[in-house]
Short mmCIF file of C-alpha atoms and ligand atoms in Angstrom, two decimals:
data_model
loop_
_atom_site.label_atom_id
_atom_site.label_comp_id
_atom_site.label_asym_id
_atom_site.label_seq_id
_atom_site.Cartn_x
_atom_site.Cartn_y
_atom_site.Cartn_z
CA UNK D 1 0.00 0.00 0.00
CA UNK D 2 1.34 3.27 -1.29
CA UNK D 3 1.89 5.57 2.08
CA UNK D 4 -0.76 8.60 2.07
CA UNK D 5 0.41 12.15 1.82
CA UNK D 6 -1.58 14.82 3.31
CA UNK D 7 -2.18 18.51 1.99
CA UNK D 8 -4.40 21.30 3.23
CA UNK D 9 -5.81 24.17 1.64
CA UNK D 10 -5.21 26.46 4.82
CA UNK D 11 -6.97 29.38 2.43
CA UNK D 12 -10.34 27.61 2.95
CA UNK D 13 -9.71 26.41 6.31
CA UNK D 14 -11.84 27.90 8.92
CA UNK D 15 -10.10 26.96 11.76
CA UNK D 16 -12.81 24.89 13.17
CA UNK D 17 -10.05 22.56 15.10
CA UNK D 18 -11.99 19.49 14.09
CA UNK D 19 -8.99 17.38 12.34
CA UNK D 20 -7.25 18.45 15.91
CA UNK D 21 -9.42 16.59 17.40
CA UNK D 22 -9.78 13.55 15.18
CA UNK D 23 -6.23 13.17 14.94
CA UNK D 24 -3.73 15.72 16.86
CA UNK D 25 -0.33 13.72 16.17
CA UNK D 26 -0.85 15.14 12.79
CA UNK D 27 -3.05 17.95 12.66
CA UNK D 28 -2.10 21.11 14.81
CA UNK D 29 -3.32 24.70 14.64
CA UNK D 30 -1.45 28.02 14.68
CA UNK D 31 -2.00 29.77 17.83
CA UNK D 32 -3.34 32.98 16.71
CA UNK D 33 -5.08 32.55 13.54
CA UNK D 34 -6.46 28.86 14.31
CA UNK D 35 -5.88 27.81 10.85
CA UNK D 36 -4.80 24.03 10.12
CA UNK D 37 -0.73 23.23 10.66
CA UNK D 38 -0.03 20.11 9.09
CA UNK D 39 2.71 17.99 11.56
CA UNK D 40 3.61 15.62 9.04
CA UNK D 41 3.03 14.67 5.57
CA UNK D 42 1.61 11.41 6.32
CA UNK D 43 -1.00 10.54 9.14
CA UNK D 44 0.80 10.12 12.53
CA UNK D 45 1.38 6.31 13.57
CA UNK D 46 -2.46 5.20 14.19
CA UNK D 47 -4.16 7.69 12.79
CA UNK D 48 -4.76 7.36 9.19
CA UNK D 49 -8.04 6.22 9.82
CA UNK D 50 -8.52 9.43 11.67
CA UNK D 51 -7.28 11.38 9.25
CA UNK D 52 -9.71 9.90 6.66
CA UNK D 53 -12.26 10.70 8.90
CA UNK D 54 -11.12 14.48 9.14
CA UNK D 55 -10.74 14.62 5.62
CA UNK D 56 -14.26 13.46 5.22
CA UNK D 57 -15.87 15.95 8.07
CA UNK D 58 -13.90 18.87 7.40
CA UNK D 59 -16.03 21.83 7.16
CA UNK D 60 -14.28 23.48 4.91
CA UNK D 61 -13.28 20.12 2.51
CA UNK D 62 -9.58 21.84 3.04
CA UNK D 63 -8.13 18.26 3.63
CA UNK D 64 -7.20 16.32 0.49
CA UNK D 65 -5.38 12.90 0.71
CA UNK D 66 -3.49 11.18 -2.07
CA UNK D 67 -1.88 7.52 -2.67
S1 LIG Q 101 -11.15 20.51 10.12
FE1 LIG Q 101 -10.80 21.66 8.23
S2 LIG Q 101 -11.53 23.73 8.66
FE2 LIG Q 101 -11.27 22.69 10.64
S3 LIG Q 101 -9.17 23.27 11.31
FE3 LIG Q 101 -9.04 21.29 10.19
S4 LIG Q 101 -8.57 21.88 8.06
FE4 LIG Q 101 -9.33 23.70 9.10
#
């Protein structure tokens, strides 16, 4: 299985901290402006299901994962 890479549109991200949530080893925010920081370019140990999940529920569909 091909690894999955991870990119964010952080122009429509609306900082609603929900991928934090689902899946903080990979997801972070920046302090002031709340909008996504992505930790790593592939899902954190454990969480790629997470991260699926976060792409899915993302308000702002600002999560897009290839491979
Ligand atoms: S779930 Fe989407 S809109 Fe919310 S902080 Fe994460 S990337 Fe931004």
């Amino acid at each position: 299985m091909s690894p999955v890479k991870i990119t964010v549109d952080t122009d429509s991200c609306v900082s609603s901290g929900q991928c934090v949530l689902l899946a903080p080893g990979t997801f972070d925010q920046d302090e002031e402006s709340g909008t996504v920081v992505v930790l790593s370019e592939e899902p954190a140990d454990g969480e790629e299901e997470a991260v699926r999940q976060a792409e899915l529920t993302c308000p702002a569909a600002a999560i897009r994962l290839t491979g």
